[in-house]
Each structure stands twice: as structure tokens, then as C-alpha cells.
Coordinates of N, CA and C in Angstrom, one line a residue:
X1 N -20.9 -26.4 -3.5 CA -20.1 -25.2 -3.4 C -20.3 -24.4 -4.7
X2 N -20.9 -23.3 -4.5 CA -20.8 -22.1 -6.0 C -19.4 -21.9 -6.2
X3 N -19.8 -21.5 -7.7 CA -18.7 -21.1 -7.8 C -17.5 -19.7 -7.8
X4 N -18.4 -18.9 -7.1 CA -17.9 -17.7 -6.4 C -16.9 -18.5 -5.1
X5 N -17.9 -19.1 -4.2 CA -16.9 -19.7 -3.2 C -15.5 -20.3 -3.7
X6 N -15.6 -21.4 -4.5 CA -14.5 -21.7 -5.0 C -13.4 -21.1 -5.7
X7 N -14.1 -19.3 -6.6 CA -13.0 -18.4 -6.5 C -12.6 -17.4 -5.4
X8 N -13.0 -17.9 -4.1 CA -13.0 -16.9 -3.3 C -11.5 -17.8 -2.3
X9 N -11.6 -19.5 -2.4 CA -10.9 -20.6 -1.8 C -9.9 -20.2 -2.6
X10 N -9.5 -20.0 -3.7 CA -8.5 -20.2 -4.7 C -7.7 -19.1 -4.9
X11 N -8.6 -17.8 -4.8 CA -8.0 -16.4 -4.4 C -6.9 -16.7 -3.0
X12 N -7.6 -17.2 -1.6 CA -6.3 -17.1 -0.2 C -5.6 -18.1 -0.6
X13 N -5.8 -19.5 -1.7 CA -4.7 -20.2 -1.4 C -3.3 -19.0 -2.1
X14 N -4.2 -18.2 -3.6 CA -2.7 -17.8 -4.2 C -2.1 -16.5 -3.2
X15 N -3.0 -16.0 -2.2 CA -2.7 -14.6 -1.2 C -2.1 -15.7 -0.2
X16 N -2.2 -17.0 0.4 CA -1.2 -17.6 1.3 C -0.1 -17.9 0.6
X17 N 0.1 -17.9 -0.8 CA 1.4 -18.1 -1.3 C 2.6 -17.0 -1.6
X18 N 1.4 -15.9 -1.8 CA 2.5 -14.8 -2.3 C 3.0 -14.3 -0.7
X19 N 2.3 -14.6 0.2 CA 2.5 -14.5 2.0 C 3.9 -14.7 2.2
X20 N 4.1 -16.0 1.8 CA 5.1 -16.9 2.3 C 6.2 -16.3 1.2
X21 N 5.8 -16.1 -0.1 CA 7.0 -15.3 -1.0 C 7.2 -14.2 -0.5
X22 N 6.7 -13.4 0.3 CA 6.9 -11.7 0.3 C 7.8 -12.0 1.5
X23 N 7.2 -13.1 3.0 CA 8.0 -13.5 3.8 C 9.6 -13.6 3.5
X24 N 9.6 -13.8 3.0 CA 11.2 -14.2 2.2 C 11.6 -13.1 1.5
X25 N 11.1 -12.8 0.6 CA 11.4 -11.7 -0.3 C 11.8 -10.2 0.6
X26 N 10.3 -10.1 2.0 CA 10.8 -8.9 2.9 C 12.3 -9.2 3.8
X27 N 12.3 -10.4 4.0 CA 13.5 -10.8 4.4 C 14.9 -10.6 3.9
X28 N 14.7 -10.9 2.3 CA 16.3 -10.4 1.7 C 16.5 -9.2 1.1
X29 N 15.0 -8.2 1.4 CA 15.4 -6.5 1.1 C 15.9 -6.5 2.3
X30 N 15.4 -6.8 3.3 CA 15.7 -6.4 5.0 C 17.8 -6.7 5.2
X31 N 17.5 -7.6 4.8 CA 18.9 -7.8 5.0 C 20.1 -7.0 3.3
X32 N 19.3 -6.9 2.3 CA 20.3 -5.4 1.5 C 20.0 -4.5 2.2
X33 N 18.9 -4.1 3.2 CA 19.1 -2.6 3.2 C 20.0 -2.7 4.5
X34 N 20.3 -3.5 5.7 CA 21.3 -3.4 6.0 C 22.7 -3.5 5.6
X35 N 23.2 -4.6 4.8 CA 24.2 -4.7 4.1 C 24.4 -3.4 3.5
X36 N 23.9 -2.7 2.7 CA 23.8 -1.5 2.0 C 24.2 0.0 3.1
X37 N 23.4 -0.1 4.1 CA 24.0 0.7 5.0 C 25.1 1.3 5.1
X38 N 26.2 0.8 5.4 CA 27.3 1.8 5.4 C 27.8 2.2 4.4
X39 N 27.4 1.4 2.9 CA 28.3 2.4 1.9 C 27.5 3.6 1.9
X40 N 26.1 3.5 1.8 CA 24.7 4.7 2.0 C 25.5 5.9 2.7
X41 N 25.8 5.4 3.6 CA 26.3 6.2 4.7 C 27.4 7.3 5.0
X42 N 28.2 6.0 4.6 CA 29.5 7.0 4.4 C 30.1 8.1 2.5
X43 N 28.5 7.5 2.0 CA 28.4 8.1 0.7 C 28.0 9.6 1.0
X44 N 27.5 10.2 2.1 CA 26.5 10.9 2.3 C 27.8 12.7 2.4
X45 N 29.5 11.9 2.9 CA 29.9 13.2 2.8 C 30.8 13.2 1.6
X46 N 30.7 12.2 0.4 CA 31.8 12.3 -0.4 C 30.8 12.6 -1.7
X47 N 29.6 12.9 -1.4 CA 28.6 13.4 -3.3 C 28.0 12.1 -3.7
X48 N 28.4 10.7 -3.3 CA 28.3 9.6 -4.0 C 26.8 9.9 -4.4
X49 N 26.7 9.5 -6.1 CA 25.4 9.2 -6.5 C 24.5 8.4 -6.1
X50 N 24.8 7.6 -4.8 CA 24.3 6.4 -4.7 C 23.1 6.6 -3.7
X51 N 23.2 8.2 -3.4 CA 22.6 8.5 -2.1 C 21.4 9.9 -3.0
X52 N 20.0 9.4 -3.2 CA 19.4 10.2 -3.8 C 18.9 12.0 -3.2
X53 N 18.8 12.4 -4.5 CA 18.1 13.6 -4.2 C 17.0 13.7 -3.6
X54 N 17.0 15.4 -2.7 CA 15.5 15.4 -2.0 C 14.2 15.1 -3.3
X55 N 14.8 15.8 -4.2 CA 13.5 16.0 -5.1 C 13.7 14.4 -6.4
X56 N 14.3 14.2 -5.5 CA 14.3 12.3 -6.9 C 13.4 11.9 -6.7
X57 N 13.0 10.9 -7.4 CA 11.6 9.8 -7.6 C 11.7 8.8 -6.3
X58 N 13.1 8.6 -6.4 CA 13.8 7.3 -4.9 C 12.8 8.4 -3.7
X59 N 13.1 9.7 -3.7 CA 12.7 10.3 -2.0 C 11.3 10.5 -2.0
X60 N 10.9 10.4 -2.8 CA 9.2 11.4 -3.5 C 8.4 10.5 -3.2
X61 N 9.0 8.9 -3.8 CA 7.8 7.8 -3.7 C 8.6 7.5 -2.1
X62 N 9.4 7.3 -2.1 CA 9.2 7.0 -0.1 C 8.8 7.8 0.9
X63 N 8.3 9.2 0.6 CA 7.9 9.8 1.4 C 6.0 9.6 1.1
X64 N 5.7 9.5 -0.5 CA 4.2 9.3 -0.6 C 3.8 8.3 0.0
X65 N 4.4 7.1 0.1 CA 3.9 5.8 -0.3 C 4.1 5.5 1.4
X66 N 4.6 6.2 2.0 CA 4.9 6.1 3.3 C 3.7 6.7 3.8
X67 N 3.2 7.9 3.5 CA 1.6 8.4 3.9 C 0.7 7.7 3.3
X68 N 0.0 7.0 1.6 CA -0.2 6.0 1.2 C -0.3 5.0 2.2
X69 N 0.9 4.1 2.5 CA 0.4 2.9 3.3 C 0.1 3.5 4.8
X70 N 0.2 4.9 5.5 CA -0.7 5.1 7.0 C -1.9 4.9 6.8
X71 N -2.1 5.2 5.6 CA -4.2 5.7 5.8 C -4.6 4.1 5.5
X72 N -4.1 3.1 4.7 CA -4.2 1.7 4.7 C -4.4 0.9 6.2
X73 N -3.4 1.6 6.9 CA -3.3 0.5 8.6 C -4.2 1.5 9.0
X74 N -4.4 2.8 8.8 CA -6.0 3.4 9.6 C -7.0 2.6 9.3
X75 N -7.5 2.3 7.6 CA -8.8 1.7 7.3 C -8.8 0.3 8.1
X76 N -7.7 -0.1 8.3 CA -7.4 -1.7 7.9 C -8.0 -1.5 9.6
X77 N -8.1 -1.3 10.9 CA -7.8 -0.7 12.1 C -9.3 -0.3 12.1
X78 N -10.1 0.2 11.5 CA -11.0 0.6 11.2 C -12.2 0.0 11.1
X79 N -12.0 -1.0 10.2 CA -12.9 -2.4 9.8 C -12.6 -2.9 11.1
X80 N -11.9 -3.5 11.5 CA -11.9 -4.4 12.7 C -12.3 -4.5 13.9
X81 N -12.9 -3.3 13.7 CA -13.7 -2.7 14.9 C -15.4 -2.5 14.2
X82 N -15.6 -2.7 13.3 CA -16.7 -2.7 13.0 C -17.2 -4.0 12.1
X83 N -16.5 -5.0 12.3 CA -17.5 -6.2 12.1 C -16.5 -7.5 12.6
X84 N -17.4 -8.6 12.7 CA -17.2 -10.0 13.2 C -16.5 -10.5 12.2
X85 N -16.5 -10.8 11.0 CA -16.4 -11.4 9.5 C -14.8 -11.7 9.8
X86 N -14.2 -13.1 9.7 CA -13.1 -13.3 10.2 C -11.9 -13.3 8.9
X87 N -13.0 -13.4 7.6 CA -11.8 -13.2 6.4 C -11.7 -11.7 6.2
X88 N -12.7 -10.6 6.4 CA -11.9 -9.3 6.7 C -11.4 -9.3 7.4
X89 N -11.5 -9.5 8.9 CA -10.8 -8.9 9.9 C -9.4 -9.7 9.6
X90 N -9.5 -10.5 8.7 CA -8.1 -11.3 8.4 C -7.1 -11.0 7.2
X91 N -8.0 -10.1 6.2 CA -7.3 -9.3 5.0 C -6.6 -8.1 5.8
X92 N -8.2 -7.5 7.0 CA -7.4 -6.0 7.5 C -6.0 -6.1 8.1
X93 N -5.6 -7.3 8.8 CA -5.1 -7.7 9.5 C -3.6 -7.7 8.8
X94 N -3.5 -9.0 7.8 CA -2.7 -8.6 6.9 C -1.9 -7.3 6.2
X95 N -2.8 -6.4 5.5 CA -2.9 -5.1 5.0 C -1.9 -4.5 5.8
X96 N -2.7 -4.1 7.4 CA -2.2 -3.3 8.2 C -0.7 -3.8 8.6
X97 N -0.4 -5.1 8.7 CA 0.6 -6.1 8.8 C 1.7 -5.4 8.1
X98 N 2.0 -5.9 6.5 CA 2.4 -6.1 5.5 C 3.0 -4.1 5.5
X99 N 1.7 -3.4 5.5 CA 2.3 -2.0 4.8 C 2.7 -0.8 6.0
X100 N 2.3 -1.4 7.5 CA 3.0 -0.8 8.5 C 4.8 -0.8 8.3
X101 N 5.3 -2.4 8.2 CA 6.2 -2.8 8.1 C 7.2 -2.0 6.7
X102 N 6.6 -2.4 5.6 CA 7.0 -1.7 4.0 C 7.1 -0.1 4.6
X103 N 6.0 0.7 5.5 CA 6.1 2.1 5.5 C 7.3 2.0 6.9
X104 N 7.7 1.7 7.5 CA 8.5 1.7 8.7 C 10.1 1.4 7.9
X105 N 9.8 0.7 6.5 CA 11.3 0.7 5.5 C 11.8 2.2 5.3
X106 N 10.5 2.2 4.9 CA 11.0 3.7 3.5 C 11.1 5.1 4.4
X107 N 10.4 5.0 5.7 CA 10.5 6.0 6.5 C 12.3 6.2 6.9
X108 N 12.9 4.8 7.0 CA 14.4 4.5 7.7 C 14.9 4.8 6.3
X109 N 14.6 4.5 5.3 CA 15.5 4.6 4.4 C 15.5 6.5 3.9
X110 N 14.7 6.9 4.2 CA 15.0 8.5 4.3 C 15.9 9.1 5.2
X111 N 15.3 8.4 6.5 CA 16.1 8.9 7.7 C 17.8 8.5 7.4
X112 N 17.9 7.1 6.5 CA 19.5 7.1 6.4 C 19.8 8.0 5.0
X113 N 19.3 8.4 4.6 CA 19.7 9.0 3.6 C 19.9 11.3 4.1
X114 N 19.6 11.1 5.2 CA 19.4 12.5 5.4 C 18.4 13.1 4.5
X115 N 17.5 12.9 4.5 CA 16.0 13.3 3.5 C 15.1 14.0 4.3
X116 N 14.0 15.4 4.2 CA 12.9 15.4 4.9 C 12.0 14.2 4.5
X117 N 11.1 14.3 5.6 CA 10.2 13.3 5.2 C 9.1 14.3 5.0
X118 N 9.1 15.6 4.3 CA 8.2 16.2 3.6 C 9.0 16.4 2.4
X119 N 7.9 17.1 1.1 CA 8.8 17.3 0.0 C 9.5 18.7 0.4
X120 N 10.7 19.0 -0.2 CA 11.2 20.4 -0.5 C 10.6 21.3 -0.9
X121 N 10.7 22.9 -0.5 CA 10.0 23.9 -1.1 C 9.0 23.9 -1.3
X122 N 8.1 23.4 -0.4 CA 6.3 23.1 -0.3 C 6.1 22.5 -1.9
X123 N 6.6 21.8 -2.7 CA 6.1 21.3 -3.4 C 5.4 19.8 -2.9
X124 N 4.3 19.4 -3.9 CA 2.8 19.3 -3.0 C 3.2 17.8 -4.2
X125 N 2.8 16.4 -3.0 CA 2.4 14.6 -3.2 C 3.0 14.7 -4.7
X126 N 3.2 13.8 -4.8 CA 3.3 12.9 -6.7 C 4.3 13.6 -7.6
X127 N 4.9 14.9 -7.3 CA 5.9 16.0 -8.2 C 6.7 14.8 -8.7
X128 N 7.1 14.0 -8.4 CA 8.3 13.0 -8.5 C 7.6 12.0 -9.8
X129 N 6.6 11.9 -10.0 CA 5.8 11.1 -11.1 C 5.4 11.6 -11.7
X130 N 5.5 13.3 -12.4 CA 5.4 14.2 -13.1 C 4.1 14.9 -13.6
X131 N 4.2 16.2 -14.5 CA 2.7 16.7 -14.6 C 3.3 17.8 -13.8
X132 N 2.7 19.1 -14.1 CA 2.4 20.5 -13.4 C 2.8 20.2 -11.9
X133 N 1.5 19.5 -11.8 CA 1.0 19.8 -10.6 C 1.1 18.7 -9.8
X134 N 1.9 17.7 -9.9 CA 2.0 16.4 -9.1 C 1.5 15.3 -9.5
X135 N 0.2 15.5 -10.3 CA -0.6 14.6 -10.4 C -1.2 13.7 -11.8
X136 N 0.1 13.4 -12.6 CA 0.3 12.8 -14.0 C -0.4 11.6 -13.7
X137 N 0.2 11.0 -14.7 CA -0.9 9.7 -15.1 C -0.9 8.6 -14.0
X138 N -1.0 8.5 -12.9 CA -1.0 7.5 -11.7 C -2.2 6.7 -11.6
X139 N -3.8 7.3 -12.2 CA -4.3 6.5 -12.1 C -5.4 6.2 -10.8
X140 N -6.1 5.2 -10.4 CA -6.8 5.0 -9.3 C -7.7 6.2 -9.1
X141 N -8.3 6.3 -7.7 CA -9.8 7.4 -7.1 C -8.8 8.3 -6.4
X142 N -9.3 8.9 -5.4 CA -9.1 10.0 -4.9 C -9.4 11.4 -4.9
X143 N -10.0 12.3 -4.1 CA -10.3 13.2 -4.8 C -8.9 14.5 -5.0
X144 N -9.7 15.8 -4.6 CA -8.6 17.3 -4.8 C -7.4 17.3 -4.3
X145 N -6.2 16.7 -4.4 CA -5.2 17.0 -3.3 C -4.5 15.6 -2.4
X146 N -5.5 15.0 -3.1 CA -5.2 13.5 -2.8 C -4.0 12.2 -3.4
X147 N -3.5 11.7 -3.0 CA -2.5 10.9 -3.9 C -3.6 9.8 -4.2
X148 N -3.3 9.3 -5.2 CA -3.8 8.2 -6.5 C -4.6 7.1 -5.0
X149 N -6.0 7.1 -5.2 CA -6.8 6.0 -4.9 C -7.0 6.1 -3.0
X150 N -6.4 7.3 -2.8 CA -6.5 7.6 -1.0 C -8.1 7.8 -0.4
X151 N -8.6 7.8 0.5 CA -10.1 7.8 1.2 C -10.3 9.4 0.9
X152 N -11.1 9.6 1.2 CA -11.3 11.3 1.5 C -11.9 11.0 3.5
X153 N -11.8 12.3 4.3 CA -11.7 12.2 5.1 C -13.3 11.5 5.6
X154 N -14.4 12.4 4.6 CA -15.8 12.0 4.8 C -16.2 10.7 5.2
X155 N -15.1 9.9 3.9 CA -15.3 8.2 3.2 C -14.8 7.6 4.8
X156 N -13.8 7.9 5.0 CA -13.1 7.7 6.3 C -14.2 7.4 7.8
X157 N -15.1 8.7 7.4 CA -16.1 9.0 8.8 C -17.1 7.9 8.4
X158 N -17.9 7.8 7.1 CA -18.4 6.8 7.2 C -18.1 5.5 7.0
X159 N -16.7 5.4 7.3 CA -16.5 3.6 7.3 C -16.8 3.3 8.8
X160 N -16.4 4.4 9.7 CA -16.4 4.2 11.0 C -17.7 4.1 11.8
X161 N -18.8 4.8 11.1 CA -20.2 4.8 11.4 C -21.4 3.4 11.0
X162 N -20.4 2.3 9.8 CA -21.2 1.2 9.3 C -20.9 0.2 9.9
X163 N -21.6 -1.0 9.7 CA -21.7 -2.1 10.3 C -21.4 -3.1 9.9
X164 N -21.3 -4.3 10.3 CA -20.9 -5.7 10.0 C -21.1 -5.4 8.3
X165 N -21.9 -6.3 7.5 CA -21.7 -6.4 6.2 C -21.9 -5.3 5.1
X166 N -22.4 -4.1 5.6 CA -21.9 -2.7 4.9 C -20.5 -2.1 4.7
X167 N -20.1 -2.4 6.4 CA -19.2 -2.2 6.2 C -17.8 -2.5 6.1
X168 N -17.7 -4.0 5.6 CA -16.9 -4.9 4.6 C -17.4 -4.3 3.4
X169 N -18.4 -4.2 2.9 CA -18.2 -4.0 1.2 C -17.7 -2.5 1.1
X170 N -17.8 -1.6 1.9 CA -17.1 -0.1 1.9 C -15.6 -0.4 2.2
X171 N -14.8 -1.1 2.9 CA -13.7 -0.8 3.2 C -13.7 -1.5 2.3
X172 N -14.0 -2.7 1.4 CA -13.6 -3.5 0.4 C -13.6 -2.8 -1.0
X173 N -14.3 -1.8 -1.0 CA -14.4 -0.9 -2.2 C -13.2 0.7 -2.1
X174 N -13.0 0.5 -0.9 CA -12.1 1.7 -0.2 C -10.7 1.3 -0.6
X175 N -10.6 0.2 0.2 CA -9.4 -0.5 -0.1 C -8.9 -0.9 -1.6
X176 N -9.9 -0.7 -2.4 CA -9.8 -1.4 -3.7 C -9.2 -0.5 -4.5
X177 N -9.4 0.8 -4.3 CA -9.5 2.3 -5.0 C -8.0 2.7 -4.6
X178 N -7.7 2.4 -3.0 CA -6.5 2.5 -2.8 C -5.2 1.8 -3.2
X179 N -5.5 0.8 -3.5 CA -4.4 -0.6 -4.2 C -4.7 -0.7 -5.2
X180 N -5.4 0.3 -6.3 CA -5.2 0.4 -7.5 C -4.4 1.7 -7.7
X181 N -4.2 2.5 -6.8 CA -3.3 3.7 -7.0 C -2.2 3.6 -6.0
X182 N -1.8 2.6 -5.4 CA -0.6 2.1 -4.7 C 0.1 1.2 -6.0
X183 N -0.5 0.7 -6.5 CA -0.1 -0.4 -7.3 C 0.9 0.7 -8.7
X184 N 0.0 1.8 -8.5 CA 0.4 2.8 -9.8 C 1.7 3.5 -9.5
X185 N 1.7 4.1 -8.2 CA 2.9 4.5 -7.5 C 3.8 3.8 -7.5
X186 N 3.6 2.4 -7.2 CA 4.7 1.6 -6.7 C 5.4 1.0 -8.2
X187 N 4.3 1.2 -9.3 CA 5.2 1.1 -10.9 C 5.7 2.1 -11.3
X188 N 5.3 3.2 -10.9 CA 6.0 3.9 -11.2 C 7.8 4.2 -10.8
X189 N 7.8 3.9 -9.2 CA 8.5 3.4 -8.8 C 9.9 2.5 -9.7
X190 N 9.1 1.8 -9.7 CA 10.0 0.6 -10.4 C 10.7 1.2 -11.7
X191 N 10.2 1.9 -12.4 CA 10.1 2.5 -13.5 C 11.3 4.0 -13.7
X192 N 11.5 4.6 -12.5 CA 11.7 6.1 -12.1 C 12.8 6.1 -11.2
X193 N 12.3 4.9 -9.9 CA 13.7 5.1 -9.0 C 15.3 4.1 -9.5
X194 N 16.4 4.9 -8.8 CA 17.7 4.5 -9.4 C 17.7 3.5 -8.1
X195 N 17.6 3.4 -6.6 CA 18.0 2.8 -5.4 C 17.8 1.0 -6.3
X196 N 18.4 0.5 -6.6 CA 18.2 -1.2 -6.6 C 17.1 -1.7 -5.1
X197 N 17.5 -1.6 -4.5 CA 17.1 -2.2 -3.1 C 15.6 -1.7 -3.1
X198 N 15.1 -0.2 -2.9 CA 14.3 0.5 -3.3 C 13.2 0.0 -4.6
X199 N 13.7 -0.1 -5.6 CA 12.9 -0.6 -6.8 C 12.4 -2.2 -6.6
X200 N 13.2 -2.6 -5.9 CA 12.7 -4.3 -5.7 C 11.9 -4.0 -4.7
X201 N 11.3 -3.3 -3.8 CA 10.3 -3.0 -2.6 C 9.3 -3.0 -3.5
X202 N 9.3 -2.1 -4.7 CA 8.4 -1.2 -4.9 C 7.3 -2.2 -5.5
X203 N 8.4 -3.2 -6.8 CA 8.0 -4.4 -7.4 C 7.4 -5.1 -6.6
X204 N 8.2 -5.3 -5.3 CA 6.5 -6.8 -4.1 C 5.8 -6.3 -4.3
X205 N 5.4 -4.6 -3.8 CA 4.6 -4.1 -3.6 C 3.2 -4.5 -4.9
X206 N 3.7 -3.8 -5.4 CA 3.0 -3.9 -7.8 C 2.8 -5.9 -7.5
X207 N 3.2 -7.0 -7.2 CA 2.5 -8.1 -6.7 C 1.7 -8.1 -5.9
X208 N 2.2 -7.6 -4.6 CA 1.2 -8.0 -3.1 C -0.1 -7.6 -3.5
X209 N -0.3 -6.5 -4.0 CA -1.7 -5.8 -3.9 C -2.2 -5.6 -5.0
X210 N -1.5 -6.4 -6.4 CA -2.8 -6.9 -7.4 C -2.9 -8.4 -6.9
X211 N -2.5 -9.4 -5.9 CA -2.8 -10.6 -5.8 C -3.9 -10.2 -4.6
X212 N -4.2 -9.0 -3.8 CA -4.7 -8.6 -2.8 C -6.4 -7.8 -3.6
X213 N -6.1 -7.6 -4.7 CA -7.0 -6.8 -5.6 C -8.3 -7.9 -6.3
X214 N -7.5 -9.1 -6.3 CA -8.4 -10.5 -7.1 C -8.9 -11.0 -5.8
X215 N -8.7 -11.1 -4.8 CA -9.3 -11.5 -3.4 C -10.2 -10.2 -3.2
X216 N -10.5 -8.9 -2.9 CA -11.1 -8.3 -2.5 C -12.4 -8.3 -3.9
X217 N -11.9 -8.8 -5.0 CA -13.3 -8.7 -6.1 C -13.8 -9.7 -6.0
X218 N -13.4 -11.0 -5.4 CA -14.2 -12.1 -5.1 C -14.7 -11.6 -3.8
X219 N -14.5 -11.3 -3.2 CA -15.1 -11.4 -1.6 C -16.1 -9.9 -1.6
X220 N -15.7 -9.0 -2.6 CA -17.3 -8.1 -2.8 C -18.2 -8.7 -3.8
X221 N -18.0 -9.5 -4.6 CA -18.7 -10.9 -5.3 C -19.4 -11.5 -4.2
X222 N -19.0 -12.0 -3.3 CA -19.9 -12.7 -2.5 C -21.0 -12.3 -1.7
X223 N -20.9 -10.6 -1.6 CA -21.9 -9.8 -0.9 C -22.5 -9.1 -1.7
X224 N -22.4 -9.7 -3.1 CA -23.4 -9.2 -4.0 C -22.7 -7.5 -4.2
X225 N -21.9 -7.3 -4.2 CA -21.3 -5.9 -4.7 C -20.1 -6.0 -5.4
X226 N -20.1 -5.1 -6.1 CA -18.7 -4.7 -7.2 C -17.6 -3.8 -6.6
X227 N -16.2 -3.4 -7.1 CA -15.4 -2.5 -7.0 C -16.7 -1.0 -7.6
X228 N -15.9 0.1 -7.2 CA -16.4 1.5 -7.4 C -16.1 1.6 -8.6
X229 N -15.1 1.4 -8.6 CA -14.3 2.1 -10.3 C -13.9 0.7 -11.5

């Protein structure tokens, strides 16, 4: 057994553990953000602070990170149709799993809060993490227009054009760029938003996908490829 293999075994044992933690962990946000509900609710005609602004960090990162994790369950959706390889199609699987679910939170938790799920006043991704222009120190790839570590549409066309072991080390280098600028959002997050319930999401999140980030550098290790950045 090399020793890439054995850091590649040691990587899913600690990704089947944080599994079984997030299990639980998505479990007892699921159950505050119901508990939480009606005071949310009935806060919404008395001013309560408890119910954030359009333009807060709480609405800004749940609207980003909610487009953020779509283009994840597209790539993730993506791969799986373009190769056999049963521990990608078993990370994509995951991925799309895990951040369908997290973006079907933050989508409800706007909807309970009476929020657009665009920003206010055409102000444009990331305003909420500061900088001019949206786009302060977040971090990760992406290019013009882009939130922190997202595909570009091109990167997108050619994941869908490659094959078996091309095209694992592209969604593996895709994916990589993206969970290094989810990771950035979602500290920021932690950092910025007031919602309790909210900031502990954000936190799995800043775990799930740097424990998701040491698995994808071993497994482009094993095809003889690196991360991009």
C-alpha cells in the first residue's frame, strides 16, 4: 500500500466522521430553525432585531451562498455523468447531498424572514463582506463578477465535454477553487452575521469543506495532479 493510498483511506475515514457529525449537527440547526420560527415570525410586525436586514451580512450570505452551493450540485451532477470512478461519483454525490440541503435552509430562512432572494437596489454578490464593489478580501478563484472560487461558465462547458480521468482531476480542481471560497464566505459568516442559528450553519459549513478540501488533494495526488491555486 503507498503511501498516498493510505492518505487517501485516512482522508474518508475522517470525511465518514465529520458525515455522521454534520448528521447530527444538521439535525439540531433543523430543529432551532424550527423552534425559532415563531418568535422570527411574529417579530416581523413589531421591528424585533431579531429578524435581519435586506442589506445585513445574515441576508447577503444566505442569498450568495445559496447561488454558491447551486453551481456545486450542478458540477457535482456533472461529474457523474462523465465518469465510472465510484469515490467521485461518491464525493459528487455527497457535495450535491449535503449543499442542496444547507441551500434549501438559507433559501427558507429568507423566505421566513420576508427577504428578496436578490440583493436590494441592484447591488451586485459579496456587498455584505465589504469593499466598493462587493468583492473584499474573500479570497479563493473566480473570475469578473464572480463570487469567491465559482466556475466560469466556459470551465463549466468543459467539465461536461471530458472524460473518465480528466475529468475527475477538473471537477477536482473546480471543486477545490470553489470550497476554498465557500469556506471564505461561510467565515465570514461566522464572523459578520448576528442570526445564532445562522452562524452555527455557516461554522459546519468552514468544517465540512476544509475536511472535504484534504480528501480532494489526496485524490488529485493519486492522478498525479495538484489543486490550481
Amino acid at each position: 500500500m503507498t503511501a498516498t493510498t493510505v492518505q487517501i483511506t485516512e482522508s474518508k475515514e475522517r470525511l465518514r466522521t465529520r458525515r455522521v457529525r454534520w448528521g447530527a449537527g444538521g439535525a439540531v440547526v433543523l430543529a432551532l430553525l424550527f423552534a425559532g420560527a415563531a418568535s422570527l415570525a411574529s417579530a416581523r410586525g413589531d421591528g424585533d432585531p431579531g429578524v435581519p436586514a435586506a442589506d445585513s451580512a445574515d441576508a447577503g450570505f444566505a442569498r450568495d451562498m445559496a447561488v454558491h452551493h447551486q453551481q456545486a450540485v450542478e458540477m457535482s451532477f456533472i461529474v457523474r455523468d462523465r465518469t465510472d470512478d465510484e469515490d467521485v461519483r461518491r464525493l459528487a454525490y455527497d457535495i450535491a447531498n449535503t449543499q442542496a440541503n444547507q441551500r434549501g435552509m438559507l433559501l427558507g430562512w429568507l423566505d421566513l424572514w420576508e427577504l428578496p432572494k436578490v440583493a436590494p437596489d441592484g447591488a451586485g454578490p459579496m456587498t455584505w463582506m465589504g469593499g466598493e464593489d462587493g468583492h473584499g478580501d474573500h479570497g479563493g478563484g473566480g473570475g469578473a463578477g464572480l463570487m469567491p472560487g465559482m466556475a466560469t461558465k466556459d470551465e463549466l462547458k468543459r467539465l461536461g465535454e471530458l472524460n473518465g480521468e480528466q475529468a475527475e482531476v477538473f471537477f477536482l480542481q473546480l471543486m477545490t477553487d470553489h470550497h476554498k471560497g465557500g469556506v471564505s464566505m461561510a467565515g465570514a459568516c461566522v464572523s459578520r452575521c448576528s442570526v445564532p442559528v445562522e452562524k452555527r450553519l455557516a461554522a459546519g459549513m468552514v468544517e465540512g469543506q476544509q475536511s472535504e478540501l484534504g480528501l480532494m488533494r489526496d485524490m488529485l495526488a493519486a492522478r498525479g495532479a495538484k489543486p490550481r491555486t
